[in-house]
Amino acid sequence: MLITRYTVWDGRQRRPLDADRVFRELRRYLDHTDNLVQALDWLLHHGIDWEDVRVVGLDELLEEVRRKIQEEFERYNLDRALERLGDRLDEILELERDSLREQLSDHPSHQEKLDFLDQLPTGLSRTMRALRQYSFVDRDAAREFARALEEFEDAEELDQFIQQFGALFRGKESLDYEDAVELMHRFQRLKRLEDALAHQAFDQIDLEDLEELLGVEAVIAVEQLQSIRTMLEDAGYLVRSGERLQLSPKGVRRLGQLALQDIYQGLLRDRFGGHATDHRGHAQLRLEGSKPLRFGDPVHLDLVQTLKNALWRNTGTPIELAPEDFVVYETDHATTTSTVLLLDMSWSMSWEGRFPAAKRVALALETLIRTRFPRDYFGIVGFYTRARELRVQDLPEVTWNMGDPFTNLQEGLRLATDLLDRHPASNRHIIVITDGQPTAYFSRGRLYCEWPLSFGGISIRAAQETLREVERVTRKGIVINTFMLDDSPALRAFVEKMTRINKGRALYTDPQDLGRYLLVDYLGRKRTVRRRG
């Protein structure tokens, strides 16, 4: 027998977070940093706000804690919190002094006690500490002091609290001792909570305090935020290497899938229309097509077009198909290709979202080639003052290089050529993503760096040496296609010289459209062998 139990909603029932959706959220922050831990921090601080799920972030929780602290400051004052205890101490000390004076003739040593009482330190907490070490002569005074210690057990702590924070409490509502102690404890809990939230110290958050101070929704949010790292690890997106948290191979692949997905969605949405672009070379590309069926063709039927042809020929019913109505999709026979993506990592790539866009494209292209063209080779080379090969798994945490801000396209081309020589194919391509002309080069084994002759100008020797490298690449039959993320005249002039030498394509685009243009360009080159029957 099935028993269903209904319980009262207490705010704790919630939809569990989905690891893949959380990873997609994390990916948004990875676009803006080369540091996985920093991206996770941003995610935890900003929270999650989907149509069907909302998780309050640490920043919002912190803001609520600080708002409550400010409310306390504006509502209360502590000017009279220790007034009653001060009066009690005055009465106790007066009793003790009277007894000492009465017995002074018989006990001359009492004068030392009187001097001690006259020299008590200022400040209630310091006075209390001194009297704890004092031996009372008057029994009533001793008894009253013991009662005061018991009744005002938090007095010394409260006095120190008032010395530290009292000036901030400027509200109209004066608190007596008991209410002031309660306020102090509440304030201390809020400050501990503030510190723990600010430092993501989830293990130091008292959930009971959190619920009492901010409500059950805050507890839910903290529990969900705390689970995110473990959730992503359990799902295989993140792994630990010693103390270091890093993306797993699965996580890197997923980033590539998401980047590719975004580009495809952009293509479907925009159909590549309405963009202000400046094309050099051939850029009109067809991603799919159909043709009339001919004898011997594979029958990949385009059913919609076939039925349309029949209806155009004869509008009656039932629909009668004739041989000439049949239309089939064209079959592509892609050639094997080796491709190296040259990624500009110079300082200027940090502007206008250029470098994050370039990284997304690199991940997307790697995913496309690995999943759709597994026989093809794809490599990545980053270039700044020097050039180096980049592993796909390291790409999410690679960033532009502030310490080596020059642009050594020459060495980048040289390293890309070496990689292509090690991976022979019928078609070899280098894709360059850059936003500036060369400013570094090698000559006779020595590295040279030179600033442009003027702002927006050209580095003449660097350009000459790089064009010589373009000539060497061209003699090997390697095609260079260049995607420019800046439209400065100097860069355009330099790239035009490259294309005259190499006969590759050059395209100016902004970071937002880079992925779509590059993907279409690559797929277009893959369709160089098309069987039309």
Coordinates of C-alpha atoms in Angstrom, one line a residue:
M1 CA 0.0 0.0 0.0
L2 CA 1.4 3.4 -1.0
I3 CA 1.3 6.0 1.7
T4 CA 1.7 9.7 0.7
R5 CA 2.7 12.1 3.5
Y6 CA 2.0 15.8 3.2
T7 CA 4.1 18.1 5.3
V8 CA 4.0 21.9 5.9
W9 CA 6.1 23.9 3.6
D10 CA 9.1 25.2 5.7
G11 CA 11.0 26.9 2.9
R12 CA 13.6 24.1 2.7
Q13 CA 12.0 22.1 0.0
R14 CA 13.8 23.2 -3.3
R15 CA 14.7 22.0 -6.7
P16 CA 18.2 20.5 -6.8
L17 CA 20.8 22.2 -8.9
D18 CA 21.8 20.6 -12.2
A19 CA 25.6 20.2 -12.5
D20 CA 25.6 20.9 -16.3
R21 CA 23.6 24.1 -15.9
V22 CA 25.9 25.2 -13.1
F23 CA 28.9 24.5 -15.2
R24 CA 27.4 26.6 -18.0
E25 CA 27.0 29.4 -15.5
L26 CA 30.7 28.9 -14.4
R27 CA 31.7 29.1 -18.1
R28 CA 30.3 32.7 -18.3
Y29 CA 32.9 33.8 -15.7
L30 CA 35.7 31.7 -17.2
D31 CA 35.3 34.0 -20.3
H32 CA 36.7 36.8 -18.2
T33 CA 39.5 35.3 -16.2
D34 CA 42.3 32.8 -16.7
N35 CA 41.8 31.6 -13.1
L36 CA 39.3 28.8 -12.4
V37 CA 39.3 29.6 -8.7
Q38 CA 38.5 33.2 -9.4
A39 CA 35.7 32.2 -11.8
L40 CA 34.2 30.0 -9.0
D41 CA 34.5 32.8 -6.6
W42 CA 32.6 35.1 -8.9
L43 CA 29.9 32.5 -9.4
L44 CA 29.5 32.0 -5.6
H45 CA 29.4 35.7 -5.0
H46 CA 26.9 36.5 -7.7
G47 CA 24.7 33.4 -7.3
I48 CA 22.4 31.9 -9.9
D49 CA 19.4 33.5 -11.4
W50 CA 17.6 31.3 -13.9
E51 CA 14.0 31.5 -14.9
D52 CA 13.1 28.5 -12.8
V53 CA 15.8 28.5 -10.1
R54 CA 17.3 31.3 -8.1
V55 CA 20.2 30.9 -5.6
V56 CA 21.1 34.0 -3.7
G57 CA 24.9 34.8 -4.0
L58 CA 27.3 35.6 -1.2
D59 CA 27.3 39.3 -2.2
E60 CA 23.6 39.5 -1.7
L61 CA 23.8 37.7 1.6
L62 CA 26.6 40.0 2.7
E63 CA 24.6 43.0 1.7
E64 CA 21.7 41.8 3.8
V65 CA 24.0 41.2 6.8
R66 CA 25.5 44.7 6.5
R67 CA 22.0 46.2 6.1
K68 CA 21.0 44.7 9.4
I69 CA 24.1 45.9 11.1
Q70 CA 23.4 49.4 9.8
E71 CA 19.8 49.2 11.1
E72 CA 21.2 48.5 14.5
F73 CA 23.5 51.5 14.3
E74 CA 20.6 53.8 13.3
R75 CA 18.1 52.5 15.8
Y76 CA 19.9 52.2 19.2
N77 CA 22.4 54.0 21.4
L78 CA 24.4 52.6 24.3
D79 CA 24.9 55.8 26.3
R80 CA 23.1 54.4 29.4
A81 CA 23.8 50.7 29.0
L82 CA 26.2 50.6 32.0
E83 CA 24.6 53.4 34.0
R84 CA 23.0 51.1 36.5
L85 CA 26.1 49.1 37.1
G86 CA 28.1 52.3 37.6
D87 CA 25.6 53.4 40.3
R88 CA 25.9 50.0 42.0
L89 CA 29.7 50.2 42.1
D90 CA 29.6 53.8 43.5
E91 CA 27.3 52.5 46.3
I92 CA 29.6 49.5 47.0
L93 CA 32.7 51.7 47.1
E94 CA 31.1 54.2 49.5
L95 CA 30.2 51.3 51.9
E96 CA 33.8 50.1 51.8
R97 CA 35.3 53.5 52.3
D98 CA 33.0 54.2 55.3
S99 CA 34.0 51.0 57.0
L100 CA 37.7 51.7 56.3
R101 CA 37.5 55.2 57.8
E102 CA 35.7 53.9 60.9
Q103 CA 38.4 51.3 61.5
L104 CA 41.3 53.4 60.5
S105 CA 42.4 54.3 64.1
D106 CA 42.5 50.7 65.1
H107 CA 44.0 49.5 61.7
P108 CA 46.4 52.0 60.3
S109 CA 47.0 49.7 57.3
H110 CA 43.5 50.5 56.1
Q111 CA 45.0 53.7 54.7
E112 CA 46.6 51.7 52.0
K113 CA 43.2 50.3 51.0
L114 CA 41.7 53.8 50.9
D115 CA 44.6 54.9 48.7
F116 CA 44.0 51.9 46.4
L117 CA 40.3 52.7 46.1
D118 CA 41.1 56.4 45.4
Q119 CA 43.5 55.3 42.6
L120 CA 41.2 52.9 40.8
P121 CA 41.7 53.0 37.0
T122 CA 39.2 54.8 34.9
G123 CA 36.8 52.7 32.8
L124 CA 34.3 50.3 34.1
S125 CA 35.9 47.1 32.9
R126 CA 39.4 48.1 34.3
T127 CA 37.7 49.0 37.6
M128 CA 36.0 45.7 37.8
R129 CA 39.2 43.8 37.1
A130 CA 41.0 45.7 39.9
L131 CA 38.2 45.1 42.4
R132 CA 38.3 41.3 41.6
Q133 CA 41.8 41.3 43.2
Y134 CA 40.7 43.5 46.2
S135 CA 39.9 42.0 49.6
F136 CA 36.8 43.9 51.0
V137 CA 36.7 44.8 54.7
D138 CA 33.0 45.6 54.7
R139 CA 31.0 42.4 54.5
D140 CA 27.9 44.1 52.9
A141 CA 30.2 45.7 50.3
A142 CA 31.8 42.3 49.5
R143 CA 28.4 40.6 49.3
E144 CA 27.0 43.4 47.0
F145 CA 30.1 43.2 44.8
A146 CA 29.7 39.4 44.4
R147 CA 26.0 40.0 43.5
A148 CA 27.0 42.6 41.0
L149 CA 29.5 40.3 39.4
E150 CA 26.8 37.7 39.0
E151 CA 24.1 40.1 37.8
F152 CA 26.4 41.9 35.4
E153 CA 28.5 38.9 34.3
D154 CA 28.9 40.4 30.8
A155 CA 29.7 43.9 32.0
E156 CA 33.4 43.9 31.2
E157 CA 32.8 42.5 27.7
L158 CA 30.0 45.0 27.1
D159 CA 32.2 47.9 28.3
Q160 CA 34.9 46.9 25.8
F161 CA 32.2 46.5 23.1
I162 CA 31.0 50.0 23.8
Q163 CA 34.5 51.4 23.7
Q164 CA 35.0 49.8 20.2
F165 CA 31.6 50.3 18.6
G166 CA 29.6 52.6 20.9
A167 CA 30.2 55.7 18.8
L168 CA 28.5 54.0 15.8
F169 CA 25.2 53.5 17.7
R170 CA 23.6 56.9 17.3
G171 CA 19.9 55.9 17.3
K172 CA 17.2 57.4 19.5
E173 CA 16.4 54.3 21.4
S174 CA 18.6 53.9 24.6
L175 CA 19.2 50.4 25.8
D176 CA 19.6 49.3 29.4
Y177 CA 22.1 46.7 30.4
E178 CA 20.1 43.5 29.5
D179 CA 19.0 44.8 26.1
A180 CA 22.5 46.1 25.4
V181 CA 24.0 42.7 26.1
E182 CA 21.5 41.1 23.8
L183 CA 22.3 43.6 21.1
M184 CA 26.1 43.0 21.6
H185 CA 25.6 39.2 21.1
R186 CA 23.4 39.7 18.1
F187 CA 26.0 42.2 16.6
Q188 CA 28.8 39.7 17.2
R189 CA 26.9 37.0 15.5
L190 CA 26.3 39.3 12.5
K191 CA 30.0 40.2 12.3
R192 CA 31.0 36.6 12.5
L193 CA 28.6 35.8 9.7
E194 CA 29.8 38.8 7.7
D195 CA 33.4 37.6 8.0
A196 CA 32.6 34.0 7.1
L197 CA 30.5 35.0 4.0
A198 CA 33.2 37.5 2.8
H199 CA 35.9 34.7 3.0
Q200 CA 33.7 31.9 1.7
A201 CA 34.3 30.1 5.0
F202 CA 31.3 27.9 4.8
D203 CA 32.5 25.7 7.7
Q204 CA 32.4 28.7 10.0
I205 CA 28.8 29.6 9.2
D206 CA 26.5 28.8 12.1
L207 CA 23.3 27.7 10.2
E208 CA 21.1 28.3 13.2
D209 CA 22.4 31.9 13.6
L210 CA 22.0 32.3 9.8
E211 CA 18.4 31.2 9.9
E212 CA 17.5 33.3 12.9
L213 CA 19.2 36.4 11.5
L214 CA 18.5 36.2 7.8
G215 CA 15.8 33.5 7.4
V216 CA 15.5 30.0 6.0
E217 CA 16.0 31.1 2.4
A218 CA 19.5 32.3 3.4
V219 CA 20.2 28.8 4.8
I220 CA 19.1 27.2 1.6
A221 CA 21.3 29.5 -0.5
V222 CA 24.4 28.8 1.6
E223 CA 23.8 25.0 1.5
Q224 CA 23.4 25.2 -2.3
L225 CA 26.4 27.5 -2.8
Q226 CA 28.5 25.2 -0.5
S227 CA 27.6 22.2 -2.7
I228 CA 28.6 23.7 -6.0
R229 CA 32.3 22.8 -5.9
T230 CA 31.6 19.2 -4.8
M231 CA 28.8 18.9 -7.4
L232 CA 31.1 19.9 -10.3
E233 CA 33.8 17.5 -9.1
D234 CA 31.3 14.7 -8.7
A235 CA 30.0 15.4 -12.2
G236 CA 33.5 15.1 -13.6
Y237 CA 33.9 18.8 -14.7
L238 CA 36.5 19.6 -12.1
V239 CA 39.4 17.6 -10.5
R240 CA 41.9 18.2 -7.8
S241 CA 45.6 18.0 -8.3
G242 CA 47.0 18.1 -4.8
E243 CA 45.6 21.3 -3.3
R244 CA 44.8 22.8 -6.8
L245 CA 41.4 22.7 -8.3
Q246 CA 41.4 22.5 -12.1
L247 CA 39.2 21.7 -15.1
S248 CA 39.1 18.0 -16.0
P249 CA 39.4 16.8 -19.6
K250 CA 35.6 16.5 -19.5
G251 CA 35.2 20.1 -18.4
V252 CA 37.5 21.3 -21.2
R253 CA 35.5 19.3 -23.8
R254 CA 32.3 20.7 -22.4
L255 CA 33.6 24.2 -22.7
G256 CA 34.3 23.5 -26.4
Q257 CA 30.9 22.0 -26.9
L258 CA 29.2 25.1 -25.4
A259 CA 31.3 27.5 -27.4
L260 CA 30.5 25.6 -30.6
Q261 CA 26.8 25.5 -29.6
D262 CA 26.8 29.3 -29.2
I263 CA 28.3 29.8 -32.6
Y264 CA 25.8 27.5 -34.3
Q265 CA 22.9 29.2 -32.6
G266 CA 24.3 32.5 -33.8
L267 CA 24.4 31.2 -37.3
L268 CA 20.9 29.9 -37.2
R269 CA 19.6 33.1 -35.7
D270 CA 21.4 35.6 -38.0
R271 CA 21.9 33.5 -41.1
F272 CA 25.1 35.6 -41.5
G273 CA 23.2 38.7 -42.6
G274 CA 23.3 42.3 -41.6
H275 CA 26.9 42.4 -40.4
A276 CA 29.2 45.3 -41.3
T277 CA 32.2 43.5 -42.6
D278 CA 35.1 44.1 -44.9
H279 CA 35.9 40.9 -46.9
R280 CA 39.2 40.2 -48.7
G281 CA 39.2 37.1 -50.9
H282 CA 36.3 34.7 -51.4
A283 CA 33.8 34.5 -48.5
Q284 CA 30.5 33.3 -50.1
L285 CA 30.2 29.9 -48.6
R286 CA 27.3 27.3 -48.9
L287 CA 27.0 25.0 -45.9
E288 CA 24.5 22.6 -47.6
G289 CA 22.7 22.1 -50.8
S290 CA 20.4 19.9 -52.9
K291 CA 20.2 18.8 -56.5
P292 CA 17.9 16.8 -58.9
L293 CA 18.4 13.1 -58.5
R294 CA 20.5 11.5 -61.2
F295 CA 21.3 7.8 -61.9
G296 CA 23.9 6.5 -59.5
D297 CA 23.5 9.2 -56.9
P298 CA 23.2 8.2 -53.2
V299 CA 19.5 8.7 -52.3
H300 CA 19.6 11.2 -49.5
L301 CA 16.1 12.4 -50.3
D302 CA 15.1 16.1 -49.8
L303 CA 11.5 15.2 -49.2
V304 CA 10.2 18.8 -48.8
Q305 CA 11.6 20.0 -52.1
T306 CA 10.5 16.7 -53.8
L307 CA 6.9 17.3 -52.8
K308 CA 7.0 20.9 -53.8
N309 CA 8.2 19.9 -57.3
A310 CA 5.3 17.5 -57.6
L311 CA 2.8 20.1 -56.5
W312 CA 4.2 22.7 -58.8
R313 CA 3.8 20.3 -61.7
N314 CA 0.3 19.1 -60.8
T315 CA -1.8 20.7 -58.1
G316 CA -4.4 17.9 -58.0
T317 CA -4.7 15.2 -55.4
P318 CA -3.5 12.6 -54.8
I319 CA 0.0 13.8 -55.3
E320 CA 1.7 11.9 -58.2
L321 CA 5.5 11.8 -58.2
A322 CA 7.5 11.8 -61.4
P323 CA 11.2 10.9 -61.7
E324 CA 12.1 14.6 -62.4
D325 CA 10.5 15.6 -59.1
F326 CA 13.0 13.9 -56.9
V327 CA 15.7 16.0 -55.2
V328 CA 18.5 14.7 -53.1
Y329 CA 21.0 16.4 -50.7
E330 CA 24.4 16.8 -52.2
T331 CA 27.1 14.6 -50.7
D332 CA 30.3 16.2 -49.5
H333 CA 33.6 14.4 -49.5
A334 CA 35.8 16.4 -47.2
T335 CA 39.5 16.3 -47.5
T336 CA 41.8 15.6 -44.6
T337 CA 43.2 18.8 -43.2
S338 CA 45.9 19.9 -40.7
T339 CA 45.2 23.2 -39.1
V340 CA 47.1 25.4 -36.6
L341 CA 45.3 28.3 -34.9
L342 CA 47.7 31.2 -34.1
L343 CA 46.3 33.0 -31.1
D344 CA 47.6 36.5 -30.4
M345 CA 48.3 36.8 -26.6
S346 CA 49.8 40.3 -26.6
W347 CA 48.7 42.9 -24.1
S348 CA 46.3 44.7 -26.5
M349 CA 44.2 41.5 -26.8
S350 CA 42.9 42.3 -23.3
W351 CA 40.8 45.2 -24.8
E352 CA 37.1 45.0 -25.8
G353 CA 36.7 41.3 -25.0
R354 CA 39.0 40.2 -27.8
F355 CA 41.0 37.5 -25.9
P356 CA 38.0 35.7 -24.3
A357 CA 36.3 35.6 -27.8
A358 CA 39.4 34.2 -29.3
K359 CA 39.7 31.5 -26.7
R360 CA 36.0 30.5 -27.2
V361 CA 36.7 30.2 -30.9
A362 CA 39.7 28.0 -30.3
L363 CA 37.7 25.7 -28.0
A364 CA 34.8 25.5 -30.4
L365 CA 37.0 24.8 -33.4
E366 CA 38.8 22.0 -31.5
T367 CA 35.5 20.5 -30.6
L368 CA 34.2 20.7 -34.2
I369 CA 37.3 19.0 -35.6
R370 CA 37.5 16.3 -32.9
T371 CA 33.9 15.3 -33.2
R372 CA 33.1 15.8 -36.9
F373 CA 36.5 15.5 -38.6
P374 CA 38.5 13.1 -36.3
R375 CA 41.1 12.4 -38.9
D376 CA 42.1 16.0 -39.1
Y377 CA 44.9 17.6 -37.0
F378 CA 44.3 20.7 -35.0
G379 CA 47.0 22.5 -33.0
I380 CA 47.1 25.9 -31.2
V381 CA 50.1 28.3 -30.9
G382 CA 50.0 31.4 -28.7
F383 CA 52.3 34.3 -29.7
Y384 CA 53.3 37.4 -27.8
T385 CA 57.0 38.4 -27.4
R386 CA 57.7 34.7 -28.0
A387 CA 55.5 31.9 -29.3
R388 CA 54.6 28.6 -27.7
E389 CA 52.4 25.6 -28.3
L390 CA 49.2 25.6 -26.2
R391 CA 47.5 22.4 -25.1
V392 CA 43.7 22.4 -25.4
Q393 CA 43.3 21.4 -21.8
D394 CA 45.3 24.5 -20.7
L395 CA 43.3 26.8 -23.0
P396 CA 40.6 27.8 -20.5
E397 CA 43.2 29.2 -18.1
V398 CA 45.5 30.8 -20.7
T399 CA 45.4 34.6 -20.7
W400 CA 47.0 37.5 -22.5
N401 CA 50.6 38.3 -21.5
M402 CA 51.1 41.6 -19.7
G403 CA 54.8 40.9 -19.0
D404 CA 55.7 40.2 -22.7
P405 CA 53.5 42.7 -24.5
F406 CA 55.0 42.5 -28.0
T407 CA 53.7 40.6 -31.0
N408 CA 56.0 38.0 -32.5
L409 CA 53.9 36.6 -35.4
Q410 CA 57.1 35.5 -37.1
E411 CA 57.9 32.9 -34.5
G412 CA 54.3 32.0 -34.3
L413 CA 54.2 31.1 -38.0
R414 CA 57.5 29.3 -37.7
L415 CA 56.2 27.1 -34.8
A416 CA 52.9 26.5 -36.6
T417 CA 54.8 25.4 -39.7
D418 CA 56.9 22.9 -37.6
L419 CA 53.6 21.4 -36.2
L420 CA 52.1 21.1 -39.7
D421 CA 55.3 19.4 -41.0
R422 CA 54.9 16.8 -38.2
H423 CA 51.2 16.2 -39.3
P424 CA 51.2 16.0 -43.1
A425 CA 47.8 16.3 -44.9
S426 CA 46.4 17.1 -48.3
N427 CA 45.4 20.5 -47.0
R428 CA 47.4 22.5 -44.5
H429 CA 46.2 25.8 -43.0
I430 CA 47.2 28.4 -40.5
I431 CA 44.5 30.5 -38.9
V432 CA 45.7 33.8 -37.4
I433 CA 43.6 35.7 -34.9
T434 CA 45.3 39.0 -34.1
D435 CA 44.6 42.7 -33.3
G436 CA 48.0 44.2 -34.2
Q437 CA 50.9 44.2 -36.6
P438 CA 54.2 42.5 -35.6
T439 CA 56.5 44.2 -33.1
A440 CA 58.9 41.4 -32.3
Y441 CA 61.0 39.1 -34.5
F442 CA 64.2 36.9 -34.6
S443 CA 67.2 37.7 -36.8
R444 CA 70.3 35.5 -36.8
G445 CA 69.0 33.7 -33.7
R446 CA 68.6 36.9 -31.7
L447 CA 65.2 38.3 -30.5
Y448 CA 64.4 41.9 -31.3
C449 CA 61.5 44.0 -30.0
E450 CA 60.6 47.4 -31.4
W451 CA 57.8 49.8 -30.8
P452 CA 55.9 51.2 -33.9
L453 CA 57.3 54.4 -35.4
S454 CA 54.2 56.3 -34.2
F455 CA 50.9 55.5 -32.4
G456 CA 49.0 53.2 -34.8
G457 CA 52.1 53.0 -37.0
I458 CA 54.2 50.1 -38.2
S459 CA 57.3 48.4 -36.9
I460 CA 59.2 48.3 -40.2
R461 CA 61.8 45.7 -39.5
A462 CA 59.4 43.4 -37.6
A463 CA 57.0 43.6 -40.5
Q464 CA 59.7 42.8 -43.0
E465 CA 61.0 39.7 -41.1
T466 CA 57.5 38.4 -40.6
L467 CA 56.6 38.8 -44.3
R468 CA 59.8 36.8 -45.1
E469 CA 58.4 34.0 -42.9
V470 CA 55.1 34.3 -44.7
E471 CA 57.0 33.6 -48.0
R472 CA 58.6 30.5 -46.4
V473 CA 55.2 29.3 -45.3
T474 CA 53.7 29.9 -48.7
R475 CA 56.5 27.9 -50.5
K476 CA 55.5 24.9 -48.4
G477 CA 51.9 25.1 -49.8
I478 CA 50.4 26.2 -46.5
V479 CA 47.4 28.6 -46.6
I480 CA 47.2 31.5 -44.1
N481 CA 43.8 32.9 -43.3
T482 CA 43.8 36.0 -41.0
F483 CA 41.0 37.3 -38.8
M484 CA 41.7 40.8 -37.7
L485 CA 40.1 42.1 -34.5
D486 CA 41.2 45.7 -35.1
D487 CA 40.7 47.8 -38.2
S488 CA 43.7 50.1 -37.8
P489 CA 45.2 51.2 -41.2
A490 CA 48.6 49.8 -40.2
L491 CA 47.2 46.3 -39.5
R492 CA 45.1 46.3 -42.7
A493 CA 48.1 47.3 -44.8
F494 CA 50.3 44.6 -43.2
V495 CA 47.7 41.9 -43.7
E496 CA 47.1 42.9 -47.3
K497 CA 50.8 42.3 -47.9
M498 CA 50.4 38.9 -46.3
T499 CA 47.5 38.0 -48.5
R500 CA 49.2 39.1 -51.7
I501 CA 52.1 36.8 -50.8
N502 CA 50.1 33.8 -49.5
K503 CA 46.7 34.2 -51.4
G504 CA 44.9 33.3 -48.2
R505 CA 41.8 35.1 -47.0
A506 CA 41.7 38.1 -44.6
L507 CA 38.7 39.3 -42.7
Y508 CA 38.0 42.1 -40.3
T509 CA 35.4 41.2 -37.6
D510 CA 34.6 42.3 -34.1
P511 CA 35.0 39.8 -31.2
Q512 CA 31.3 39.0 -31.1
D513 CA 31.2 37.7 -34.7
L514 CA 34.6 36.1 -34.8
G515 CA 33.4 32.6 -34.0
R516 CA 30.7 32.6 -36.7
Y517 CA 33.0 33.8 -39.5
L518 CA 35.8 31.5 -38.6
L519 CA 33.6 28.4 -38.3
V520 CA 32.0 29.1 -41.7
D521 CA 35.4 29.7 -43.2
Y522 CA 36.7 26.3 -41.9
L523 CA 33.6 24.4 -43.0
G524 CA 33.8 26.0 -46.4
R525 CA 37.4 24.8 -46.8
K526 CA 36.3 21.3 -45.8
R527 CA 33.9 21.2 -48.7
T528 CA 36.5 21.6 -51.3
V529 CA 35.7 18.2 -52.9
R530 CA 32.0 18.0 -53.7
R531 CA 30.4 15.2 -55.7
R532 CA 27.6 16.5 -57.8
G533 CA 26.9 13.4 -59.9

